[in-house]
Coordinates of C-alpha atoms in Angstrom, one line a residue:
Chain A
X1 CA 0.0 0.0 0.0
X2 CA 2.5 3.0 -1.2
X3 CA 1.6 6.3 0.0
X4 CA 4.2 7.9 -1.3
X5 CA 4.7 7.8 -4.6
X6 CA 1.8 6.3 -5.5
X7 CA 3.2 3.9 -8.2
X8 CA 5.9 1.0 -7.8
X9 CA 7.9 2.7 -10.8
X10 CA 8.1 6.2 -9.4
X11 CA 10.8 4.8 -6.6
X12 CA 13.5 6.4 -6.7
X13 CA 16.6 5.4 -4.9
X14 CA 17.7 8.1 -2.2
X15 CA 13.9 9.5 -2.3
X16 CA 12.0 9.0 0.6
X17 CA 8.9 6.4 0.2
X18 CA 6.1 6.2 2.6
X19 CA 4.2 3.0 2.9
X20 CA 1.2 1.5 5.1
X21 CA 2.3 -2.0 6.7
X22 CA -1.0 -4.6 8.1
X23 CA -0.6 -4.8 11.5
X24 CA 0.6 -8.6 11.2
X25 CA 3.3 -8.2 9.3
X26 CA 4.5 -4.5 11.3
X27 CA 7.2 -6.9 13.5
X28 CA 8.4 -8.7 10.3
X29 CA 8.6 -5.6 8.2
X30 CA 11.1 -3.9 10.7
X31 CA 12.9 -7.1 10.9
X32 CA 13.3 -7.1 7.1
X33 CA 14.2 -3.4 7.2
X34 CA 16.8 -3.9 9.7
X35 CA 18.7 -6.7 8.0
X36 CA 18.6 -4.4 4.8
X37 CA 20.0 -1.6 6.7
X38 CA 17.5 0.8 5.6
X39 CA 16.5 3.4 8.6
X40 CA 12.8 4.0 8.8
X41 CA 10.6 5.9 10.7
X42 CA 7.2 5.4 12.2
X43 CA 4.7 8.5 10.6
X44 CA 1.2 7.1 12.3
X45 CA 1.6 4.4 14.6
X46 CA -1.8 3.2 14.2
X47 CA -4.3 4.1 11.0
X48 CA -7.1 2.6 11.7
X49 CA -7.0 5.1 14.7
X50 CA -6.8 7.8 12.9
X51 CA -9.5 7.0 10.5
X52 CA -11.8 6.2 13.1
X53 CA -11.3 9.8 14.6
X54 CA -12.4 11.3 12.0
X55 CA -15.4 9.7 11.3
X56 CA -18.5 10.6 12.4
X57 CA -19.4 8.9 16.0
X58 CA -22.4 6.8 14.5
X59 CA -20.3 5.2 11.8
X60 CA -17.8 4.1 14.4
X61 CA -17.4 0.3 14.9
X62 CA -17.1 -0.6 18.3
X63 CA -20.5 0.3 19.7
X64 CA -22.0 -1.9 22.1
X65 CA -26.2 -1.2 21.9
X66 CA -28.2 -3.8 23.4
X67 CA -32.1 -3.0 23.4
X68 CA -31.5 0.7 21.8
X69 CA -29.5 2.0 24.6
X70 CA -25.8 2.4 23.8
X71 CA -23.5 1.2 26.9
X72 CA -20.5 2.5 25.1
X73 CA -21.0 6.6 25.7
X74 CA -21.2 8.3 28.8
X75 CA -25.2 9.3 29.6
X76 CA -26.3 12.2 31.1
X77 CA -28.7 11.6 34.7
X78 CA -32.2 11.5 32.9
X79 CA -31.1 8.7 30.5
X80 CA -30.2 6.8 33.4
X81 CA -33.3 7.0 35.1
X82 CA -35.2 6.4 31.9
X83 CA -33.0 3.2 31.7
X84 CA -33.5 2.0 35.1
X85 CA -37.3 2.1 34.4
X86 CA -36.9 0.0 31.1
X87 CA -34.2 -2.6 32.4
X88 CA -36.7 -3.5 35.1
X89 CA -39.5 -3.2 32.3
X90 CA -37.9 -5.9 30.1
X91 CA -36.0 -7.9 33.2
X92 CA -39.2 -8.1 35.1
X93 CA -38.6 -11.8 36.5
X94 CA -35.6 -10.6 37.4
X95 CA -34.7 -7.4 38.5
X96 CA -36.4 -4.9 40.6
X97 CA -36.2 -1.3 41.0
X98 CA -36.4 0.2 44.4
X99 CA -36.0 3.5 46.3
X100 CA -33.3 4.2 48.6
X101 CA -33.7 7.8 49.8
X102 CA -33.3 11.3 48.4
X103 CA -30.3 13.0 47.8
X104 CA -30.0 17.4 49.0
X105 CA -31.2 18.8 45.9
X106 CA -34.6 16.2 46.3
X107 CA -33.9 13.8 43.6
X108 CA -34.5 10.2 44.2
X109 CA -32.1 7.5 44.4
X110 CA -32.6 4.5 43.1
X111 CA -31.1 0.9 43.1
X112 CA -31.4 -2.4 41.0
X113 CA -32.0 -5.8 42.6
X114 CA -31.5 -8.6 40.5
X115 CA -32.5 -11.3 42.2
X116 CA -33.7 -15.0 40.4
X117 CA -37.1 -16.6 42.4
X118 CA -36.2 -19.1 44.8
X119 CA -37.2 -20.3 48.1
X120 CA -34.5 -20.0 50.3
X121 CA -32.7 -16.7 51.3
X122 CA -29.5 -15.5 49.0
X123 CA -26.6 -13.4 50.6
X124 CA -26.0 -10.0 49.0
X125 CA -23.7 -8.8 47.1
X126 CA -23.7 -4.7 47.0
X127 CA -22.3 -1.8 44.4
X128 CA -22.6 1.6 43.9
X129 CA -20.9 3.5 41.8
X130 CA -21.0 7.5 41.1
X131 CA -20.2 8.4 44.5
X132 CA -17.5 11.4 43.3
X133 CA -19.3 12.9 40.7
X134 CA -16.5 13.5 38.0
X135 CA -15.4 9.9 37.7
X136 CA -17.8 9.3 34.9
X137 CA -16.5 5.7 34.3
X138 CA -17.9 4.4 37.3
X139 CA -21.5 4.8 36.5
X140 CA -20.9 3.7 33.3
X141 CA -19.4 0.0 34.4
X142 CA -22.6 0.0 36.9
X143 CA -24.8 0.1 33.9
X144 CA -22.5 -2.4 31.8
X145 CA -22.4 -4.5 34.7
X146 CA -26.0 -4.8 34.9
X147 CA -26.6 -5.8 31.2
X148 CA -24.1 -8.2 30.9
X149 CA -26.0 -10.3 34.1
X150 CA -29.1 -9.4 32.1
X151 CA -28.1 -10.5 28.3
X152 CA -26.1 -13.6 29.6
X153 CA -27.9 -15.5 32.8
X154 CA -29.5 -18.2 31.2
X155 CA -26.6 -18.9 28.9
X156 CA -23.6 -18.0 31.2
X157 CA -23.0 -20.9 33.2
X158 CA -21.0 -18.9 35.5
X159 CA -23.3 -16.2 36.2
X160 CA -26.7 -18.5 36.1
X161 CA -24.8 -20.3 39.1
X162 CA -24.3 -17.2 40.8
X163 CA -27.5 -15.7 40.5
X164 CA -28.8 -19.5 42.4
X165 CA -26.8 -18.3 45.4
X166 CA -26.6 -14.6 45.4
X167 CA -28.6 -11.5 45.1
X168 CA -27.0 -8.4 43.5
X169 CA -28.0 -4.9 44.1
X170 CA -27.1 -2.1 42.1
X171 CA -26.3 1.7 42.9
X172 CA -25.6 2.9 39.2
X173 CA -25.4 6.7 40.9
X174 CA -25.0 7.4 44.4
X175 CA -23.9 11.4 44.1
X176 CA -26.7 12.1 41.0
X177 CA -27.0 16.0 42.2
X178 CA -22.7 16.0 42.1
X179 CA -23.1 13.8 38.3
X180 CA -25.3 16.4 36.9
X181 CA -23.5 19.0 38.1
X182 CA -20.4 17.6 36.3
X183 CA -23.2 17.3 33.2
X184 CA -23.8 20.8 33.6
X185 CA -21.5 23.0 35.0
X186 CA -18.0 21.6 36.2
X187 CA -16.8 18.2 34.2
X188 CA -14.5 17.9 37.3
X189 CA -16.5 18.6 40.2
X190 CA -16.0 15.4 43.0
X191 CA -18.6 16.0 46.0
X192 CA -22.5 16.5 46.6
X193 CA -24.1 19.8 46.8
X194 CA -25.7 20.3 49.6
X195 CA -24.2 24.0 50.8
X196 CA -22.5 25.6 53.6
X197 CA -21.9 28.6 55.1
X198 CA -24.4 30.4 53.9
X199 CA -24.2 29.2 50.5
X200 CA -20.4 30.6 50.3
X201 CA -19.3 26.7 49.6
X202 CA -21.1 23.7 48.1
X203 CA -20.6 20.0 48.8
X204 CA -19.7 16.8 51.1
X205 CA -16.9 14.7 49.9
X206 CA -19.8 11.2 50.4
X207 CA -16.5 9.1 50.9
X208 CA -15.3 11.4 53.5
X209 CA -19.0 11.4 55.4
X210 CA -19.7 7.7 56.6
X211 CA -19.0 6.8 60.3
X212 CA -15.9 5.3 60.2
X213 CA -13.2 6.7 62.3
X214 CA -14.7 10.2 60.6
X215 CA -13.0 13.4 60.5
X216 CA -9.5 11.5 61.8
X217 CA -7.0 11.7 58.5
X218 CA -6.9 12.7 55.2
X219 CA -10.1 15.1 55.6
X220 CA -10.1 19.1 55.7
X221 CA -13.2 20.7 57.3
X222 CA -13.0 23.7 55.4
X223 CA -16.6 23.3 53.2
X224 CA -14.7 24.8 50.4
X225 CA -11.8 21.7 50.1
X226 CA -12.1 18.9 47.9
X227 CA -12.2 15.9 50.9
X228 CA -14.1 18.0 52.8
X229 CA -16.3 15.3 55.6
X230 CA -19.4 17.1 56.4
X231 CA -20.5 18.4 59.7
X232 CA -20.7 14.9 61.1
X233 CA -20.6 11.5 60.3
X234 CA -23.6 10.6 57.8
X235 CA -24.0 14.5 57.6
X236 CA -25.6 14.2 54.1
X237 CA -28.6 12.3 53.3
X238 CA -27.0 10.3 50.3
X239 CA -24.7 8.8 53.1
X240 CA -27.6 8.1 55.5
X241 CA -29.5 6.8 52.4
X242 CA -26.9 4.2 52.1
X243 CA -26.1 3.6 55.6
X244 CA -29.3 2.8 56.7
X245 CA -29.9 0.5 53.8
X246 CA -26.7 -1.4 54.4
X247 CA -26.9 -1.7 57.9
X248 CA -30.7 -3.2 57.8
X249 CA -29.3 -5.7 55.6
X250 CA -26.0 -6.3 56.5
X251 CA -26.1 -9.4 58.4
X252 CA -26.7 -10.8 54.7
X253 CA -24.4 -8.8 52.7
X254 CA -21.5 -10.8 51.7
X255 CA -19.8 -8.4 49.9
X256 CA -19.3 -4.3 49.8
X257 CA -18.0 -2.7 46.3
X258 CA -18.2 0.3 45.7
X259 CA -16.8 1.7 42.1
X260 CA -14.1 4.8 41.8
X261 CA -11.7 6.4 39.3
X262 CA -9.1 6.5 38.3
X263 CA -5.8 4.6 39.4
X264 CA -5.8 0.9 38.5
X265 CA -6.5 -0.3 42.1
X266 CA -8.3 -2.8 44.7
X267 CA -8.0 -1.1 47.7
X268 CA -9.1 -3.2 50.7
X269 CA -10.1 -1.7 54.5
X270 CA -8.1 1.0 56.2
X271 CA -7.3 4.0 54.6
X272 CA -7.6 5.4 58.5
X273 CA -5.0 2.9 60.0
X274 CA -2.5 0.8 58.8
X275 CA -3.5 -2.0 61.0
X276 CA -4.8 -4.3 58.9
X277 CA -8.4 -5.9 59.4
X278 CA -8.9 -9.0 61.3
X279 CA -9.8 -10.9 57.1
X280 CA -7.0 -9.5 56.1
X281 CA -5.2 -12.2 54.0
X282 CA -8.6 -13.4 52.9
X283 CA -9.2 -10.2 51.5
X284 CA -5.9 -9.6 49.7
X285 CA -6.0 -13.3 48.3
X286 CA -9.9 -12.7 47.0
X287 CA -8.4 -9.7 45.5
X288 CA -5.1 -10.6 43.7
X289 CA -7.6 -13.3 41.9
X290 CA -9.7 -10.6 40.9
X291 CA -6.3 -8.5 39.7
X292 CA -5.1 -11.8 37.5
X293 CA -8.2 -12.1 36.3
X294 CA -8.5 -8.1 35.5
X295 CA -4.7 -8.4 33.8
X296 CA -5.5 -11.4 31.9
X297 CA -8.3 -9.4 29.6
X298 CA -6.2 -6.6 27.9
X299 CA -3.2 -6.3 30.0
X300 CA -4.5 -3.8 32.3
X301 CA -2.1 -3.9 35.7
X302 CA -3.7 -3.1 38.7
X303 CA -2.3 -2.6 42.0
X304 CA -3.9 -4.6 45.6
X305 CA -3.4 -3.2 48.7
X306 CA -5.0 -0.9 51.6
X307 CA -6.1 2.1 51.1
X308 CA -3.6 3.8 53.8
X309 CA -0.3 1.9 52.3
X310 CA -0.7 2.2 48.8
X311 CA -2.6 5.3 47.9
X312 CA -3.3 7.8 51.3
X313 CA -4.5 8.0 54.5
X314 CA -8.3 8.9 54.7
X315 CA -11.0 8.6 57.5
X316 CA -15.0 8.1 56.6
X317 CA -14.7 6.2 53.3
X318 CA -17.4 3.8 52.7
X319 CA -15.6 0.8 52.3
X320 CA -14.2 0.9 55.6
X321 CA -17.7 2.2 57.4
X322 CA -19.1 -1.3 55.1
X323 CA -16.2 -3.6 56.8
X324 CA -16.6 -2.1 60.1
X325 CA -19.7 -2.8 60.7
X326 CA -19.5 -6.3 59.6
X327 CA -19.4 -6.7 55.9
X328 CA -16.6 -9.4 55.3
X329 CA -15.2 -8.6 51.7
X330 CA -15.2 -4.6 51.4
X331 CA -13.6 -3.2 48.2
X332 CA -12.6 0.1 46.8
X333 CA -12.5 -0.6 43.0
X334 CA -10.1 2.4 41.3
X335 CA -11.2 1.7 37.4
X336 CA -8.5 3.1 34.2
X337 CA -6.3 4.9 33.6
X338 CA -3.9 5.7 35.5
X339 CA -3.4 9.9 34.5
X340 CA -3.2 9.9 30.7
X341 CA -6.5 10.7 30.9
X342 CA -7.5 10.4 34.3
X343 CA -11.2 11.7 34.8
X344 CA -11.3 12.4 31.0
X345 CA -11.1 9.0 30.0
X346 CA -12.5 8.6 26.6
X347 CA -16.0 6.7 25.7
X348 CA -14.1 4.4 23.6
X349 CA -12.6 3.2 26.5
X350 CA -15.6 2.1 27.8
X351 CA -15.9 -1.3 26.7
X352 CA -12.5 -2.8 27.3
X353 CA -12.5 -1.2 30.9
X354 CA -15.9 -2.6 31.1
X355 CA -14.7 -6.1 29.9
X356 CA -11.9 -6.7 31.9
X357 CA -13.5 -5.5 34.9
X358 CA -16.6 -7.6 34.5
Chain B
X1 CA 18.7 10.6 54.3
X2 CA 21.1 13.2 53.2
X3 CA 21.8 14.9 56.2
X4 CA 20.9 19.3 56.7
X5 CA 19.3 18.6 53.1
X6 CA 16.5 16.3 52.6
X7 CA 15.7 13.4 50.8
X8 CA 17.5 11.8 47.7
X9 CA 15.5 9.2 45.7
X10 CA 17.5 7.3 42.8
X11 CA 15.2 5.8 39.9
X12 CA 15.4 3.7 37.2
X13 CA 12.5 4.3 35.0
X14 CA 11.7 3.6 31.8
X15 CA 9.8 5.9 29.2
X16 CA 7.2 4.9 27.0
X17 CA 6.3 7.0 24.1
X18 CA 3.0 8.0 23.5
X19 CA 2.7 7.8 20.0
X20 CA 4.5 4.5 19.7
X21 CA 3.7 2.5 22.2
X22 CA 6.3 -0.4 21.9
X23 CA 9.3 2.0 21.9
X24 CA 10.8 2.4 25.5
X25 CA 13.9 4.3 26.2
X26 CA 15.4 3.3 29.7
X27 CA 16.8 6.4 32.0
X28 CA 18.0 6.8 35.8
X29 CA 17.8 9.7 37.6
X30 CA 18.3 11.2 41.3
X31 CA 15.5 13.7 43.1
X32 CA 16.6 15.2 45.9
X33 CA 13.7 16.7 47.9
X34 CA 14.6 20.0 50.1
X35 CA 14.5 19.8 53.4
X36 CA 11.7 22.3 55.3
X37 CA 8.2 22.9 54.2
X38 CA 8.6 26.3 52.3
X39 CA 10.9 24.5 50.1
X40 CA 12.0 25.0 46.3
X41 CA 11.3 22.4 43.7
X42 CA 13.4 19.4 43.9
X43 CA 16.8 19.0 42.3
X44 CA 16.4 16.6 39.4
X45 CA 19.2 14.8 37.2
X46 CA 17.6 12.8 34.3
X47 CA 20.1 10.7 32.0
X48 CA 18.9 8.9 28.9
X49 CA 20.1 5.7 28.0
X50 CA 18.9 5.5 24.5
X51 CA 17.7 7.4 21.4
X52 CA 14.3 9.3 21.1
X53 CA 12.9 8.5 17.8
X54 CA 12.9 11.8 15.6
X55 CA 9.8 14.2 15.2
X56 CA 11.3 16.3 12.3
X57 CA 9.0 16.0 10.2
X58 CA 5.9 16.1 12.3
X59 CA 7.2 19.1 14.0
X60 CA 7.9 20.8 11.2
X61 CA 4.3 20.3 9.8
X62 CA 3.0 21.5 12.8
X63 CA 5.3 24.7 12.7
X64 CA 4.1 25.5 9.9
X65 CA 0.5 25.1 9.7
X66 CA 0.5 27.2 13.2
X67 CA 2.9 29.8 11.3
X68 CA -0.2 29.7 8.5
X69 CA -2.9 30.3 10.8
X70 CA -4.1 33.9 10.3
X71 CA -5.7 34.1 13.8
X72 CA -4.1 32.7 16.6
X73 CA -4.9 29.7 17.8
X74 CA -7.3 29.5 20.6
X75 CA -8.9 26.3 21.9
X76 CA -10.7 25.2 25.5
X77 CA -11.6 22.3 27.4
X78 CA -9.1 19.7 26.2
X79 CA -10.1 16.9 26.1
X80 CA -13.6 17.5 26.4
X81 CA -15.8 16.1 29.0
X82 CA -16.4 12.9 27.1
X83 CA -12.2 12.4 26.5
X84 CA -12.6 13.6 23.2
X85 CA -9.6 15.6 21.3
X86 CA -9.8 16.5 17.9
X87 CA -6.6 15.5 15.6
X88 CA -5.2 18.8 14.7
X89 CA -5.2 19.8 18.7
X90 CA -3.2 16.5 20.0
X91 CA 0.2 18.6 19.1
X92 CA -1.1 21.3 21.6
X93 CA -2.4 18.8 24.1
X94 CA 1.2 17.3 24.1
X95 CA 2.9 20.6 24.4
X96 CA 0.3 21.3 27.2
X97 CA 1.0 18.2 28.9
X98 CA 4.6 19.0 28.7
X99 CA 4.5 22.8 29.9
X100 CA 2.1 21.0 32.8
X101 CA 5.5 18.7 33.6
X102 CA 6.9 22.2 34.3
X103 CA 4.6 23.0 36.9
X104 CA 4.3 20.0 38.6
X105 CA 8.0 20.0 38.9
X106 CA 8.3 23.4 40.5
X107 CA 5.1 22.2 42.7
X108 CA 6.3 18.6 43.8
X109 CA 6.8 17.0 47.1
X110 CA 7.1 13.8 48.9
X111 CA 3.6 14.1 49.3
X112 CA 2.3 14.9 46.2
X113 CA 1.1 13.4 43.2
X114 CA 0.0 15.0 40.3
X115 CA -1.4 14.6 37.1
X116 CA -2.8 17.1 34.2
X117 CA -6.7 16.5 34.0
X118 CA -7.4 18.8 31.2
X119 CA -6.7 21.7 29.5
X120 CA -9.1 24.7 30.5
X121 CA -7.7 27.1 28.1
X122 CA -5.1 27.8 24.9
X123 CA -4.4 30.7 24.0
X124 CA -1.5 31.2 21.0
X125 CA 0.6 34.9 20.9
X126 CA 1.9 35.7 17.7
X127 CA 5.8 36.7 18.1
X128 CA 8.3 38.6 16.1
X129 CA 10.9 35.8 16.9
X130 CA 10.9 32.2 15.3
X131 CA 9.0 30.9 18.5
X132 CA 5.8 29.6 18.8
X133 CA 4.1 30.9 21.8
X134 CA 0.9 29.1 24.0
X135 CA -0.7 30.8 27.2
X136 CA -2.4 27.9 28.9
X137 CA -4.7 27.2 31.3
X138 CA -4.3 23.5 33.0
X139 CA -6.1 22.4 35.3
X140 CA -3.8 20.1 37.4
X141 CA -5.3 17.1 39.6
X142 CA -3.5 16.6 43.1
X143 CA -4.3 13.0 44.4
X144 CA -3.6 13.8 48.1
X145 CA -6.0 16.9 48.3
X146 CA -8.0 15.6 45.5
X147 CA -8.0 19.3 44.8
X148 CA -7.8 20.7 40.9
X149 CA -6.6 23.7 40.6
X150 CA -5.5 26.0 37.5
X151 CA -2.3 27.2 36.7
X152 CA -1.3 29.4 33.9
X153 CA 1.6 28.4 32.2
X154 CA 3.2 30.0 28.9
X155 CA 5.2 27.6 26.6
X156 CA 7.3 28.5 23.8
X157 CA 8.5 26.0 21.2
X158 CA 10.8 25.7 18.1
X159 CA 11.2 22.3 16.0
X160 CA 14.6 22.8 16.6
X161 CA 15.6 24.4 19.9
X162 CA 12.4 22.4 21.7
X163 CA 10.2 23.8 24.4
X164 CA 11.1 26.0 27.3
X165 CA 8.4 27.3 30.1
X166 CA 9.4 31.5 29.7
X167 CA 9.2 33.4 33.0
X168 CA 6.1 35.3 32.5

């Protein structure tokens, strides 16, 4: 495929020539170059890239639509009410839409329980994602996370076995007045918006505001900071919607995750000590199999450890509130990338982030 | 522990080009972090073990289309909120990336950790010398605070003698 000139005979020796290689045969091309000593150098790594760039966003091929909604692009708030309503429209036997409280700004929250008929009681498994309003990704996997249960239960041996023994339930957006505010008005904006002092500062860090160990480390209580805990512990009523839920239920819940970006982590309980929990090496060996499993996808690396020793110290986080109170397995899930993009992280990374997380 | 100083860290690291993502250069180099909390940026030595592939020809595209322009350039909100970039602005999201480097530098500590979440603002200035000039906005994520906060930072670049952060 000559680029430049455009015709075989038009080489000229000492001219430069520009050529497109197949991805297959890139390694063996160099090789060949190498051994000929001819120097080279790469113009456009990748074409195909390129190409799709500049398209228009319908033609594109990698779009993952399953019943007209399209998991791969961000959506704003009202699309993902509107979805919630149809998932448990066409999942009826299965999933079940339910209200867990209001947030400041009135707006309900909702969460998804998927849970198959049976006679005997199922232990719970718990996520919620969207609690920091600018880490748009998180939501996103919720809603992924959900469809792929939904598309592949009675063909997924894996997940029809699951569903026998466990219930899941589904936050897709914990802080929805802090996500549509991101929609809206600041793409990077992390806490709620409940206001203080007068209105001179808006917004609860929700993972600063649960009752565990709160206000001790890694806080500010200065309204106007970006970790900033509240006036209490469960100060906000997104927290308390959460907290009570959680604890009315917990002596079933098996499992706590809750969804974050971005960093390429599994952080287990304490980011307010570095004592470790009394599960400890269950927890880190239930999440270095998840990490393998993660890596083995695409290649993504991901890093295990406490919150305290591997990222910072931080007091009031909901993962340590969920472990505290007796919630076994409690995980802080940081999804891609790891600051090329960071918040930013482009819709047509949503699928393989979605993959290997699943 | 270097004693009445601070901290010295040696690294080895290896660099992985953006644009081509299986060539890696390795490189060491020593930080030495000041001692005191009113401190100046920390002292860094980089050294290069390797070649960085050559950009002539790219840069010198770039050059010139800017030199064409008959307004300046002015662009926001890179990427956008979806993680969007248009082609033609990746050069100015790289140079913004790199005069963020400068600022994160100058801003560092041991207990910091920073990373450039997007660029709020581009302005270019026209100059009577062979430079290109940028006035940007970045907005620059710190994962301690969690805090994002804008600097302004003016670049100027050549294809030949590079970029430099001017003292504004």
């Amino acid at each position: 495929d000559l680029w430049k000139p455009l015709l075989p005979e038009d080489i000229r020796a000492g001219e430069d020539l520009h050529i497109r290689i197949p991805a297959p045969l890139v390694q063996e091309a160099k090789d060949s170059l190498a051994q000929h000593m001819i120097s080279y150098r790469v113009l456009i790594p990748d074409v195909q890239k390129l190409v799709d760039q500049s398209m228009p966003r319908e033609r594109s091929s990698h779009r993952e639509v399953s019943g007209g909604y399209v998991y791969t692009e961000y959506h704003p708030m009202e699309e993902i009410y509107q979805w919630m309503t149809q998932i448990q429209k066409n999942n009826g036997e299965l999933v079940t839409q339910h209200i867990l409280g209001k947030t400041f700004e009135n707006r309900t929250m909702y969460y998804l329980q998927i849970s198959q008929p049976s006679n005997k009681t199922k232990k719970i498994i718990w996520m919620d994602c969207g609690i920091h309003a600018r880490e748009w990704i998180s939501p996103a996997f919720c809603q992924w996370f959900v469809k792929e249960i939904l598309q592949n239960y009675k063909t997924d041996p894996k997940i029809s076995r699951f569903l026998q023994n466990l219930d899941l339930y589904v936050l897709p957006v914990l802080n929805i007045d802090g996500y549509i505010y991101s929609w809206k008005e600041d793409r990077l904006w992390r806490k709620s918006r409940s206001p203080y002092k007068n209105g001179s500062c808006y917004g609860t860090d929700l993972n600063r505001n649960f009752n565990s160990s709160w206000g001790s480390v890694g806080v500010s209580f200065n309204c106007s900071s970006d970790v900033f805990c509240g006036s209490g512990p469960e100060s906000e009523p997104e927290t308390r919607a959460v907290a009570q839920f959680i604890k009315s239920k917990k002596s079933d819940i098996l499992c706590y995750l809750t969804i974050h970006s971005y960093g390429q982590l599994i952080l287990t309980p304490y980011g307010s000590t570095t004592k470790p929990p009394s599960n400890n090496e269950e927890l880190m060996q239930v999440a270095k199999e998840a990490a393998a499993a993660l890596t083995g996808k695409y290649g993504t690396s991901y890093k295990v450890g406490s919150t305290a020793l591997i990222l910072y110290s931080n007091s009031g986080s909901s993962r340590d509130w969920a472990h505290m109170i007796g919630i076994p397995l409690s995980y802080t899930f940081e999804l891609r990338d790891t600051g090329t993009h960071g918040f930013l992280l482009p819709a047509d990374q949503i699928q393989p982030t979605c993959e290997e997380t699943m | 522990d270097i004693d009445d100083e601070g901290h010295k860290y040696y690294l080895e690291l290896e660099l992985e080009d953006v644009l081509d993502k299986d060539s890696t250069v390795s490189c060491t180099a020593e930080v030495l972090y000041h001692l005191g909390s009113r401190a100046s940026a920390p002292d860094v030595q980089v050294t290069v073990h390797g070649e960085l592939r050559s950009t002539q020809e790219a840069d010198k595209e770039f050059y010139n289309w800017i030199r064409s322009l008959e307004k300046e350039l002015v662009a926001e909100n890179i990427p956008d909120s979806h993680g969007n970039i248009p082609p033609e602005l990746e050069p100015i999201h790289l140079l913004a990336w790199v005069a963020s480097g400068y600022v994160i530098w100058q801003n560092s500590t041991e207990n910091t950790k920073f990373h450039l979440a997007q660029v709020q603002h581009v302005k270019q200035v026209k100059r009577s010398d062979e430079d290109l000039q940028f006035d940007f906005v970045v907005l620059l994520h710190e994962m301690v605070s969690q805090e994002v906060l804008p600097w302004e930072v003016t670049l100027l670049w050549h294809p030949q003698r590079g970029a430099r952060v001017s003292q504004s």
